[in-house]
Short mmCIF file of C-alpha atoms and ligand atoms in Angstrom, two decimals:
data_model
loop_
_atom_site.label_atom_id
_atom_site.label_comp_id
_atom_site.label_asym_id
_atom_site.label_seq_id
_atom_site.Cartn_x
_atom_site.Cartn_y
_atom_site.Cartn_z
CA UNK A 1 96.97 80.50 104.62
CA UNK A 2 98.26 77.66 102.59
CA UNK A 3 100.39 76.37 99.84
CA UNK A 4 97.79 74.53 97.88
CA UNK A 5 100.15 72.86 95.48
CA UNK A 6 102.10 71.33 98.36
CA UNK A 7 98.96 70.26 100.13
CA UNK A 8 99.41 66.60 99.38
CA UNK A 9 103.00 66.64 100.49
CA UNK A 10 102.68 68.46 103.76
CA UNK A 11 99.31 67.23 104.89
CA UNK A 12 100.94 64.47 106.89
CA UNK A 13 102.82 66.91 109.07
CA UNK A 14 101.49 68.77 112.01
CA UNK A 15 102.94 72.09 112.99
CA UNK A 16 106.57 72.90 112.34
CA UNK A 17 108.46 69.95 110.97
CA UNK A 18 111.62 70.60 112.95
CA UNK A 19 112.45 66.97 113.56
CA UNK A 20 110.98 65.54 110.42
CA UNK A 21 113.27 65.42 107.42
CA UNK A 22 110.38 65.25 104.95
CA UNK A 23 110.18 67.74 102.14
CA UNK A 24 111.46 70.82 103.81
CA UNK A 25 111.73 73.85 101.57
CA UNK A 26 114.11 76.34 103.11
CA UNK A 27 114.91 79.83 101.92
CA UNK A 28 118.44 81.04 102.64
CA UNK A 29 118.36 84.80 102.71
CA UNK A 30 119.95 87.84 104.33
CA UNK A 31 118.81 91.16 102.96
CA UNK A 32 122.33 92.54 102.76
CA UNK A 33 124.58 91.12 100.06
CA UNK A 34 127.83 89.27 100.55
CA UNK A 35 127.18 88.00 104.07
CA UNK A 36 127.48 84.32 103.17
CA UNK A 37 124.18 82.98 101.77
CA UNK A 38 125.70 81.09 98.89
CA UNK A 39 128.52 79.74 101.07
CA UNK A 40 125.95 78.49 103.59
CA UNK A 41 123.74 76.96 100.90
CA UNK A 42 126.66 75.04 99.36
CA UNK A 43 128.08 73.83 102.67
CA UNK A 44 124.73 72.98 104.16
CA UNK A 45 123.71 71.16 101.00
CA UNK A 46 126.80 68.99 101.12
CA UNK A 47 126.51 68.41 104.87
CA UNK A 48 122.85 67.36 104.66
CA UNK A 49 123.65 65.06 101.75
CA UNK A 50 126.51 63.49 103.69
CA UNK A 51 124.14 62.93 106.60
CA UNK A 52 121.96 60.89 104.29
CA UNK A 53 119.27 63.40 103.35
CA UNK A 54 118.27 63.73 99.71
CA UNK A 55 119.01 67.38 99.11
CA UNK A 56 118.51 69.81 96.26
CA UNK A 57 119.99 73.27 96.10
CA UNK A 58 118.35 75.83 93.86
CA UNK A 59 120.12 78.95 92.74
CA UNK A 60 117.48 81.67 92.85
CA UNK A 61 120.04 84.40 92.35
CA UNK A 62 119.52 84.61 88.62
CA UNK A 63 121.27 87.93 88.33
CA UNK A 64 124.55 86.92 89.99
CA UNK A 65 124.50 83.15 90.04
CA UNK A 66 127.44 81.43 91.65
CA UNK A 67 126.16 78.49 93.62
CA UNK A 68 127.36 76.24 90.77
CA UNK A 69 130.85 77.70 91.14
CA UNK A 70 131.04 77.10 94.87
CA UNK A 71 129.95 73.50 94.38
CA UNK A 72 132.41 72.98 91.55
CA UNK A 73 129.61 72.09 89.16
CA UNK A 74 129.82 74.97 86.73
CA UNK A 75 131.19 72.94 83.83
CA UNK A 76 128.52 70.25 84.11
CA UNK A 77 125.49 72.44 83.58
CA UNK A 78 123.46 71.58 80.48
CA UNK A 79 119.95 72.78 81.22
CA UNK A 80 118.65 75.20 83.84
CA UNK A 81 115.47 76.01 85.72
CA UNK A 82 114.55 78.14 82.75
CA UNK A 83 114.24 75.16 80.38
CA UNK A 84 112.35 73.20 83.01
CA UNK A 85 109.81 75.97 83.30
CA UNK A 86 109.55 76.35 79.55
CA UNK A 87 108.89 72.63 79.30
CA UNK A 88 111.82 72.12 76.95
CA UNK A 89 113.46 69.63 79.31
CA UNK A 90 112.51 67.44 82.23
CA UNK A 91 113.59 68.30 85.76
CA UNK A 92 115.87 65.23 85.87
CA UNK A 93 117.77 66.50 82.84
CA UNK A 94 118.45 69.87 84.40
CA UNK A 95 119.50 68.56 87.80
CA UNK A 96 123.26 68.32 88.23
CA UNK A 97 124.23 65.57 90.63
CA UNK A 98 127.30 66.15 92.78
CA UNK A 99 130.14 63.77 91.94
CA UNK A 100 131.22 62.86 95.46
CA UNK A 101 127.88 63.37 97.17
CA UNK A 102 125.22 61.92 94.87
CA UNK A 103 122.59 62.76 97.51
CA UNK A 104 123.06 66.39 96.47
CA UNK A 105 121.73 67.89 93.27
CA UNK A 106 121.88 71.43 91.96
CA UNK A 107 119.18 73.03 89.90
CA UNK A 108 121.05 75.84 88.14
CA UNK A 109 119.64 79.29 87.63
CA UNK A 110 118.71 80.36 84.14
CA UNK A 111 120.10 83.44 82.50
CA UNK A 112 119.73 86.85 84.12
CA UNK A 113 116.89 87.79 81.74
CA UNK A 114 114.71 85.35 83.69
CA UNK A 115 114.39 88.05 86.31
CA UNK A 116 112.18 89.98 83.94
CA UNK A 117 109.45 87.41 83.53
CA UNK A 118 109.73 84.99 86.45
CA UNK A 119 106.70 85.04 88.76
CA UNK A 120 106.15 83.70 92.27
CA UNK A 121 104.02 80.97 90.71
CA UNK A 122 106.91 79.86 88.50
CA UNK A 123 109.07 79.61 91.56
CA UNK A 124 106.44 77.64 93.44
CA UNK A 125 106.20 75.30 90.50
CA UNK A 126 109.93 74.60 90.40
CA UNK A 127 110.20 74.15 94.15
CA UNK A 128 107.10 71.97 94.16
CA UNK A 129 108.72 69.68 91.58
CA UNK A 130 111.90 69.48 93.64
CA UNK A 131 109.99 68.81 96.85
CA UNK A 132 108.49 65.70 95.26
CA UNK A 133 111.92 64.11 95.00
CA UNK A 134 114.01 65.58 97.80
CA UNK A 135 113.92 65.71 101.57
CA UNK A 136 115.49 69.15 101.65
CA UNK A 137 115.22 71.92 99.08
CA UNK A 138 117.56 74.80 99.85
CA UNK A 139 117.03 78.01 97.94
CA UNK A 140 119.90 80.44 97.63
CA UNK A 141 118.11 83.77 97.63
CA UNK A 142 119.43 86.92 95.99
CA UNK A 143 120.31 89.88 98.22
CA UNK A 144 117.76 92.64 98.63
CA UNK A 145 114.02 92.52 99.12
CA UNK A 146 112.89 93.01 95.55
CA UNK A 147 111.27 90.59 93.11
CA UNK A 148 114.03 87.99 93.30
CA UNK A 149 113.54 87.73 97.04
CA UNK A 150 109.75 87.80 96.78
CA UNK A 151 109.66 85.03 94.19
CA UNK A 152 111.93 82.82 96.23
CA UNK A 153 110.08 83.53 99.48
CA UNK A 154 106.77 82.62 97.86
CA UNK A 155 108.00 79.09 97.30
CA UNK A 156 109.34 78.26 100.78
CA UNK A 157 107.86 77.17 104.06
CA UNK A 158 110.94 77.80 106.22
CA UNK A 159 113.82 80.22 106.20
CA UNK A 160 117.38 80.59 107.41
CA UNK A 161 118.47 84.17 107.79
CA UNK A 162 122.21 84.74 107.50
CA UNK A 163 123.79 87.80 109.03
CA UNK A 164 127.17 89.01 110.21
CA UNK A 165 127.76 90.85 113.49
CA UNK A 166 127.59 94.24 111.80
CA UNK A 167 124.97 96.89 112.37
CA UNK A 168 124.02 97.21 108.70
CA UNK A 169 123.73 93.45 108.12
CA UNK A 170 121.61 93.05 111.24
CA UNK A 171 119.39 95.92 110.19
CA UNK A 172 118.76 94.35 106.79
CA UNK A 173 118.23 90.92 108.33
CA UNK A 174 115.62 92.43 110.62
CA UNK A 175 113.79 93.87 107.65
CA UNK A 176 113.80 90.54 105.87
CA UNK A 177 112.57 88.73 108.97
CA UNK A 178 109.64 91.14 109.18
CA UNK A 179 108.74 90.38 105.57
CA UNK A 180 109.08 86.63 106.08
CA UNK A 181 106.87 86.76 109.14
CA UNK A 182 104.08 88.48 107.28
CA UNK A 183 104.26 85.60 104.79
CA UNK A 184 103.85 83.16 107.65
CA UNK A 185 107.09 81.42 106.88
CA UNK A 186 108.24 79.41 109.86
CA UNK A 187 110.37 78.48 111.51
CA UNK A 188 112.75 81.31 110.70
CA UNK A 189 116.15 80.55 112.16
CA UNK A 190 119.36 82.50 112.36
CA UNK A 191 122.91 81.76 111.26
CA UNK A 192 125.50 84.26 112.44
CA UNK A 193 128.45 84.27 110.06
CA UNK A 194 131.97 85.71 110.12
CA UNK A 195 132.17 85.85 113.89
CA UNK A 196 135.53 87.01 115.22
CA UNK A 197 135.76 85.95 118.86
CA UNK A 198 138.55 88.33 119.73
CA UNK A 199 136.78 91.35 118.33
CA UNK A 200 133.63 90.28 120.13
CA UNK A 201 135.46 89.83 123.40
CA UNK A 202 136.96 93.30 122.98
CA UNK A 203 133.52 94.67 122.15
CA UNK A 204 134.73 95.90 118.78
CA UNK A 205 131.97 93.91 117.15
CA UNK A 206 128.34 93.29 118.02
CA UNK A 207 128.11 90.37 120.41
CA UNK A 208 126.05 87.27 119.80
CA UNK A 209 123.47 88.49 122.28
CA UNK A 210 123.38 91.96 120.71
CA UNK A 211 122.34 90.29 117.48
CA UNK A 212 119.89 87.76 118.90
CA UNK A 213 118.40 90.47 121.13
CA UNK A 214 117.33 92.46 118.12
CA UNK A 215 116.46 89.68 115.73
CA UNK A 216 114.77 87.49 118.34
CA UNK A 217 115.18 84.28 116.35
CA UNK A 218 116.46 80.87 117.40
CA UNK A 219 120.17 80.70 116.67
CA UNK A 220 120.89 77.70 114.48
CA UNK A 221 124.59 78.25 114.18
CA UNK A 222 127.65 80.44 114.63
CA UNK A 223 130.26 80.39 111.88
CA UNK A 224 133.65 81.85 112.63
CA UNK A 225 135.58 84.01 110.22
CA UNK A 226 137.78 81.44 108.57
CA UNK A 227 140.30 81.78 105.72
CA UNK A 228 139.52 78.21 104.70
CA UNK A 229 136.14 79.43 103.46
CA UNK A 230 137.83 81.51 100.80
CA UNK A 231 140.24 78.73 99.89
CA UNK A 232 137.41 76.24 99.50
CA UNK A 233 135.31 78.70 97.51
CA UNK A 234 138.09 79.09 94.98
CA UNK A 235 138.50 75.33 94.68
CA UNK A 236 134.80 74.68 94.26
CA UNK A 237 134.90 72.27 97.19
CA UNK A 238 132.75 73.27 100.13
CA UNK A 239 134.42 72.79 103.51
CA UNK A 240 131.88 70.22 104.58
CA UNK A 241 132.83 67.97 101.67
CA UNK A 242 136.04 66.50 103.00
CA UNK A 243 135.33 66.50 106.68
CA UNK A 244 137.91 69.17 107.38
CA UNK A 245 138.53 70.18 110.94
CA UNK A 246 138.31 73.85 110.01
CA UNK A 247 136.12 75.85 112.41
CA UNK A 248 133.76 77.05 109.69
CA UNK A 249 133.44 73.57 108.19
CA UNK A 250 132.46 72.14 111.56
CA UNK A 251 130.04 74.96 112.14
CA UNK A 252 128.28 74.25 108.84
CA UNK A 253 128.09 70.56 109.67
CA UNK A 254 126.55 71.44 113.02
CA UNK A 255 124.02 73.74 111.36
CA UNK A 256 122.96 70.77 109.23
CA UNK A 257 122.64 68.52 112.27
CA UNK A 258 120.59 71.08 114.18
CA UNK A 259 118.40 71.65 111.14
CA UNK A 260 117.65 67.92 111.16
CA UNK A 261 116.57 68.15 114.77
CA UNK A 262 119.70 66.88 116.47
CA UNK A 263 120.67 68.62 119.69
CA UNK A 264 124.13 70.02 119.21
CA UNK A 265 125.15 72.54 121.86
CA UNK A 266 126.31 75.97 120.75
CA UNK A 267 129.50 77.22 122.30
CA UNK A 268 130.14 80.82 123.17
CA UNK A 269 132.85 81.94 120.74
CA UNK A 270 134.28 84.50 123.15
CA UNK A 271 134.87 81.76 125.72
CA UNK A 272 136.14 79.25 123.16
CA UNK A 273 139.69 80.58 123.33
CA UNK A 274 139.78 80.25 127.08
CA UNK A 275 138.49 76.71 127.19
CA UNK A 276 140.98 75.78 124.49
CA UNK A 277 143.79 77.28 126.51
CA UNK A 278 142.49 75.52 129.60
CA UNK A 279 142.51 72.26 127.65
CA UNK A 280 146.06 72.88 126.48
CA UNK A 281 147.01 73.70 130.04
CA UNK A 282 145.61 70.39 131.19
CA UNK A 283 147.44 68.55 128.43
CA UNK A 284 150.71 70.13 129.41
CA UNK A 285 149.98 69.28 132.98
CA UNK A 286 149.56 65.60 132.22
CA UNK A 287 152.72 65.54 130.16
CA UNK A 288 154.82 67.00 132.92
CA UNK A 289 153.72 64.47 135.47
CA UNK B 1 85.59 116.22 143.66
CA UNK B 2 88.14 114.86 146.05
CA UNK B 3 91.89 114.75 146.12
CA UNK B 4 93.21 111.55 144.66
CA UNK B 5 95.49 109.32 146.73
CA UNK B 6 97.93 107.23 144.67
CA UNK B 7 99.86 104.68 146.70
CA UNK B 8 103.57 104.32 145.95
CA UNK B 9 104.29 101.92 143.11
CA UNK B 10 107.08 100.33 145.13
CA UNK B 11 108.88 100.88 148.40
CA UNK B 12 111.29 103.79 148.29
CA UNK B 13 108.96 105.96 146.24
CA UNK B 14 106.58 108.34 148.01
CA UNK B 15 102.82 108.02 147.84
CA UNK B 16 101.20 110.82 145.89
CA UNK B 17 98.23 113.01 146.60
CA UNK B 18 96.76 114.79 143.60
CA UNK B 19 94.63 117.84 144.01
CA UNK B 20 92.03 118.21 141.28
CA UNK B 21 92.19 121.19 138.95
CA UNK B 22 90.51 124.29 140.36
CA UNK B 23 87.06 125.10 139.08
CA UNK B 24 84.28 127.43 140.20
CA UNK B 25 82.76 124.72 142.39
CA UNK B 26 85.82 123.01 143.84
CA UNK B 27 85.79 122.59 147.57
CA UNK B 28 88.59 123.99 149.74
CA UNK B 29 91.71 121.88 150.01
CA UNK B 30 91.24 120.47 153.57
CA UNK B 31 87.82 119.14 152.65
CA UNK B 32 89.12 117.51 149.52
CA UNK B 33 92.00 115.96 151.33
CA UNK B 34 89.65 114.56 153.97
CA UNK B 35 87.59 112.95 151.24
CA UNK B 36 90.65 111.72 149.38
CA UNK B 37 92.20 110.08 152.42
CA UNK B 38 89.03 108.37 153.57
CA UNK B 39 89.89 104.78 154.34
CA UNK B 40 93.53 105.23 153.32
CA UNK B 41 95.80 103.13 155.50
CA UNK B 42 99.09 103.96 153.79
CA UNK B 43 101.92 105.26 155.86
CA UNK B 44 105.19 106.93 155.00
CA UNK B 45 106.36 109.71 152.74
CA UNK B 46 103.93 111.60 150.55
CA UNK B 47 104.36 113.90 147.59
CA UNK B 48 101.69 116.50 146.99
CA UNK B 49 100.74 117.23 143.39
CA UNK B 50 99.29 120.66 143.99
CA UNK B 51 98.36 121.37 140.37
CA UNK B 52 97.37 125.00 140.00
CA UNK B 53 96.43 125.55 143.67
CA UNK B 54 97.86 128.49 145.53
CA UNK B 55 98.79 127.22 149.00
CA UNK B 56 100.37 129.26 151.78
CA UNK B 57 102.65 128.11 154.57
CA UNK B 58 99.58 128.00 156.84
CA UNK B 59 97.70 125.81 154.36
CA UNK B 60 100.64 123.44 154.08
CA UNK B 61 101.06 123.23 157.87
CA UNK B 62 97.37 122.38 158.20
CA UNK B 63 97.79 119.74 155.51
CA UNK B 64 100.75 118.24 157.35
CA UNK B 65 98.60 117.81 160.46
CA UNK B 66 95.82 116.25 158.42
CA UNK B 67 98.27 113.81 156.85
CA UNK B 68 99.87 112.98 160.20
CA UNK B 69 96.51 111.59 161.30
CA UNK B 70 97.01 108.97 158.55
CA UNK B 71 100.70 108.33 159.41
CA UNK B 72 101.65 110.17 156.23
CA UNK B 73 104.53 112.61 156.08
CA UNK B 74 104.56 115.41 153.55
CA UNK B 75 108.00 115.42 151.93
CA UNK B 76 107.54 117.35 148.72
CA UNK B 77 105.28 119.48 146.61
CA UNK B 78 105.01 119.66 142.84
CA UNK B 79 102.83 121.94 140.81
CA UNK B 80 102.61 124.89 138.46
CA UNK B 81 102.10 127.65 141.08
CA UNK B 82 105.50 129.14 141.92
CA UNK B 83 104.12 130.74 145.13
CA UNK B 84 102.95 127.37 146.44
CA UNK B 85 106.38 125.95 145.84
CA UNK B 86 108.05 128.89 147.53
CA UNK B 87 105.87 128.30 150.59
CA UNK B 88 106.70 124.61 150.52
CA UNK B 89 110.41 125.30 150.23
CA UNK B 90 110.17 127.69 153.16
CA UNK B 91 109.08 124.88 155.45
CA UNK B 92 111.78 122.54 154.21
CA UNK B 93 109.91 120.48 151.64
CA UNK B 94 111.42 119.49 148.29
CA UNK B 95 109.72 121.13 145.38
CA UNK B 96 109.44 120.83 141.64
CA UNK B 97 107.83 123.27 139.29
CA UNK B 98 105.84 121.87 136.37
CA UNK B 99 106.47 124.51 133.78
CA UNK B 100 104.41 123.33 130.90
CA UNK B 101 101.43 121.87 132.60
CA UNK B 102 99.62 125.20 132.81
CA UNK B 103 100.22 126.16 129.20
CA UNK B 104 99.42 122.75 127.76
CA UNK B 105 95.88 122.15 126.74
CA UNK B 106 94.59 119.32 128.87
CA UNK B 107 94.57 116.30 126.60
CA UNK B 108 91.12 114.96 125.99
CA UNK B 109 90.54 111.51 127.38
CA UNK B 110 90.94 109.12 124.47
CA UNK B 111 88.03 107.10 123.25
CA UNK B 112 88.96 103.42 123.10
CA UNK B 113 88.82 103.49 119.31
CA UNK B 114 91.74 105.92 119.42
CA UNK B 115 94.01 103.24 120.84
CA UNK B 116 95.68 101.07 118.26
CA UNK B 117 97.35 97.96 119.60
CA UNK B 118 100.20 96.46 117.64
CA UNK B 119 100.89 92.91 118.74
CA UNK B 120 104.46 91.90 118.08
CA UNK B 121 107.77 93.54 117.38
CA UNK B 122 108.13 96.23 114.74
CA UNK B 123 111.16 95.37 112.67
CA UNK B 124 113.48 97.46 110.56
CA UNK B 125 111.54 99.14 107.75
CA UNK B 126 108.17 98.83 109.47
CA UNK B 127 106.32 102.09 110.00
CA UNK B 128 103.28 102.07 112.26
CA UNK B 129 101.13 105.17 111.77
CA UNK B 130 98.26 105.81 114.10
CA UNK B 131 95.81 108.70 114.52
CA UNK B 132 95.35 108.27 118.26
CA UNK B 133 97.57 106.45 120.72
CA UNK B 134 99.82 103.59 119.66
CA UNK B 135 100.44 100.69 122.02
CA UNK B 136 103.13 98.30 120.84
CA UNK B 137 103.20 94.95 122.59
CA UNK B 138 106.74 94.08 121.62
CA UNK B 139 109.91 95.89 120.67
CA UNK B 140 110.43 98.71 118.21
CA UNK B 141 113.68 97.66 116.58
CA UNK B 142 116.35 99.93 115.11
CA UNK B 143 115.14 101.06 111.70
CA UNK B 144 111.45 100.78 112.63
CA UNK B 145 109.22 103.81 113.26
CA UNK B 146 106.05 104.56 115.16
CA UNK B 147 104.12 107.78 114.60
CA UNK B 148 101.03 108.61 116.59
CA UNK B 149 98.78 111.63 116.81
CA UNK B 150 98.67 110.92 120.54
CA UNK B 151 101.00 108.98 122.81
CA UNK B 152 103.39 106.21 121.85
CA UNK B 153 103.42 103.41 124.42
CA UNK B 154 105.85 100.54 124.01
CA UNK B 155 105.51 97.45 126.15
CA UNK B 156 109.01 96.43 125.20
CA UNK B 157 112.21 98.05 124.06
CA UNK B 158 112.08 101.18 121.97
CA UNK B 159 115.21 101.25 119.83
CA UNK B 160 113.89 102.74 116.62
CA UNK B 161 112.26 106.11 116.00
CA UNK B 162 109.12 107.25 117.78
CA UNK B 163 107.04 110.32 117.00
CA UNK B 164 104.30 111.21 119.47
CA UNK B 165 101.90 114.07 118.81
CA UNK B 166 102.73 113.96 115.12
CA UNK B 167 99.86 116.36 114.37
CA UNK B 168 101.24 118.89 116.81
CA UNK B 169 100.02 117.76 120.25
CA UNK B 170 102.90 118.91 122.45
CA UNK B 171 101.36 117.17 125.46
CA UNK B 172 101.89 113.77 123.89
CA UNK B 173 104.43 111.47 125.41
CA UNK B 174 106.48 108.42 124.64
CA UNK B 175 106.66 105.66 127.22
CA UNK B 176 108.64 102.44 126.97
CA UNK B 177 109.83 99.68 129.25
CA UNK B 178 113.26 100.43 127.83
CA UNK B 179 113.66 103.76 126.17
CA UNK B 180 116.78 103.77 124.00
CA UNK B 181 115.52 105.14 120.70
CA UNK B 182 117.66 106.28 117.83
CA UNK B 183 115.55 109.39 117.67
CA UNK B 184 112.54 110.82 119.44
CA UNK B 185 110.04 113.34 118.18
CA UNK B 186 107.28 115.00 120.10
CA UNK B 187 105.15 117.40 118.07
CA UNK B 188 107.75 119.40 116.13
CA UNK B 189 110.66 118.79 118.46
CA UNK B 190 113.34 116.26 117.48
CA UNK B 191 116.00 114.76 119.72
CA UNK B 192 118.59 112.07 119.35
CA UNK B 193 118.20 109.21 121.79
CA UNK B 194 120.42 109.02 124.85
CA UNK B 195 123.62 107.03 124.45
CA UNK B 196 124.06 105.71 127.96
CA UNK B 197 122.29 102.51 128.86
CA UNK B 198 118.98 102.87 130.65
CA UNK B 199 118.48 102.27 134.37
CA UNK B 200 117.48 98.62 134.57
CA UNK B 201 113.96 97.87 135.60
CA UNK B 202 112.55 101.36 135.18
CA UNK B 203 109.87 102.26 132.73
CA UNK B 204 110.81 105.60 131.19
CA UNK B 205 108.90 108.37 129.53
CA UNK B 206 109.80 111.22 127.25
CA UNK B 207 107.82 114.43 127.09
CA UNK B 208 108.22 118.06 126.23
CA UNK B 209 109.41 120.31 129.03
CA UNK B 210 110.15 123.89 128.06
CA UNK B 211 110.28 122.99 124.42
CA UNK B 212 112.89 120.27 124.98
CA UNK B 213 112.44 116.54 125.09
CA UNK B 214 113.12 115.22 128.53
CA UNK B 215 113.34 111.63 129.74
CA UNK B 216 112.33 110.62 133.25
CA UNK B 217 111.25 107.49 135.02
CA UNK B 218 107.62 107.07 134.01
CA UNK B 219 105.12 108.34 136.52
CA UNK B 220 103.67 105.61 138.68
CA UNK B 221 100.15 106.67 137.77
CA UNK B 222 98.48 106.59 134.42
CA UNK B 223 97.28 108.87 133.00
CA UNK B 224 99.63 111.46 134.50
CA UNK B 225 98.16 114.03 136.80
CA UNK B 226 97.79 116.77 134.20
CA UNK B 227 94.76 115.05 132.69
N1 ATP C 301 132.86 82.49 107.58
C1 ATP C 301 133.53 83.09 106.61
N2 ATP C 301 134.85 83.37 106.75
C2 ATP C 301 135.53 83.98 105.76
N3 ATP C 301 135.00 84.38 104.60
C3 ATP C 301 133.69 84.16 104.39
C4 ATP C 301 132.89 83.51 105.37
N4 ATP C 301 131.63 83.42 104.88
C5 ATP C 301 131.65 83.99 103.65
N5 ATP C 301 132.88 84.43 103.34
C6 ATP C 301 133.29 85.10 102.09
O1 ATP C 301 132.42 86.19 101.87
C7 ATP C 301 132.18 86.36 100.50
C8 ATP C 301 130.68 86.42 100.24
O2 ATP C 301 130.11 85.16 100.53
P1 ATP C 301 128.85 84.61 99.73
O3 ATP C 301 129.06 84.70 98.27
O4 ATP C 301 128.50 83.30 100.32
O5 ATP C 301 127.79 85.70 100.17
P2 ATP C 301 126.33 85.92 99.57
O6 ATP C 301 125.51 86.35 100.74
O7 ATP C 301 125.87 84.73 98.81
O8 ATP C 301 126.59 87.12 98.59
P3 ATP C 301 125.57 87.72 97.48
O9 ATP C 301 124.61 88.56 98.25
O10 ATP C 301 126.43 88.50 96.59
O11 ATP C 301 124.90 86.53 96.84
C9 ATP C 301 132.85 85.22 99.79
O12 ATP C 301 134.06 85.68 99.25
C10 ATP C 301 133.09 84.21 100.88
O13 ATP C 301 134.23 83.44 100.63
MG1 MG C 302 125.18 84.60 96.77
#
């Protein structure tokens, strides 16, 4: 099974290009809506760009586009993927370069009517064009498993599945993973979002192992529930942009590093509190003596 | 035809001795047992699967002596003949009555083409439908379903919905390394899955007993003695 139009690009790679940063096309999807796909795409895009990778983010959620908003690029959009496909502008004209992180470009979604005529081949064409110029192409997938998802999935070799520790989100993620696997997309990796360590410790929420047990995917990152996410969303400045020390911002940066093949250990969120307290305890100890 | 000796699957479980179903030409029990125990060097507790045989206290005593010659101790009797079990109870053996076995039509041995092997986990939304027996090498996740005309066998964790005997075979069963389904169906009977966590390390099976779905540790032999 192949991706003929990418043949030239990927022929130099063998197997799964986990450590190579060359031309990786990654679908960011979830099944269930509102679990954090767009937030992950924006933060990961910035983080990868900061780490030196040429990165493009593509908004494939034509119906409810908002990747441009989260990146603070809404007012700079002139052309969209729609005009590129129609041949009425060149890709370079439609790409919106990020002010502070010029390694990152956004290809905006066209208008919602695009949903009616866009085909998987159109999507492959756009992503193919992006893959010629960028190391990473991240595709913010719409929720659901209908045409929008199918089009986006047709154009990607890898996927990140985002879920939250809730039964319904995990169920939908599982469905999506099944569909991705039949398309031979790999690797498929997992990002668990909106984790609340205290609720997990009290077993009021599915635990990390409950989720990975069912989904059986490598866990690329854990992102804590963090008010800063909402603040940054409203400002149009992803958390990874300014090197904040916020837990979610760090988690997104670590996801980017792991995606690039770096070994960054994952910490158990339910033990985090304890080790922090232990650290504080030690600090106090040293102060007293 | 000889009785069939099935060594215990692990220590702590009894060995089993299965008497064949009675037919016009079946030999008397002592003869069958002699044949069945030929060369057997097991020792320890033994459970007799008496099937539909009618055995008296005298028969059972004679059997005990026969078994003793092989260092085997009769500890229990299971079967569908109430009188056999009464006799067994009278001499202090544990007993269990198989209620349905007599009424159930003996399932036909399945041709290999009736076995469909699914390699890999069934995920939410997947529905595997099979005419014969379904063997899943992987998990059946919540939201996934397996329906089979025959048995559903899961070499993994069953956490979705399984329907065995979906064309009405009430002798069909559902076996899984970990049996914690959302829902089970056998023939026309539907049950919600158990809520407690399963005993670790035991393969479990669900089958119809008296019109209700019942879950037990899976029998150490396959196929089970009724076939
Ligand atoms: N780790 C987090 N902590 C707190 N809030 C979060 C976190 N992740 C996401 N959110 C919030 O959840 C909401 C949904 O996030 P987002 O838009 O990224 O989801 P989505 O999966 O793209 O949704 P849709 O399916 O509608 O496209 C946003 O308001 C976002 O700020
Ligand atoms: Mg979104």
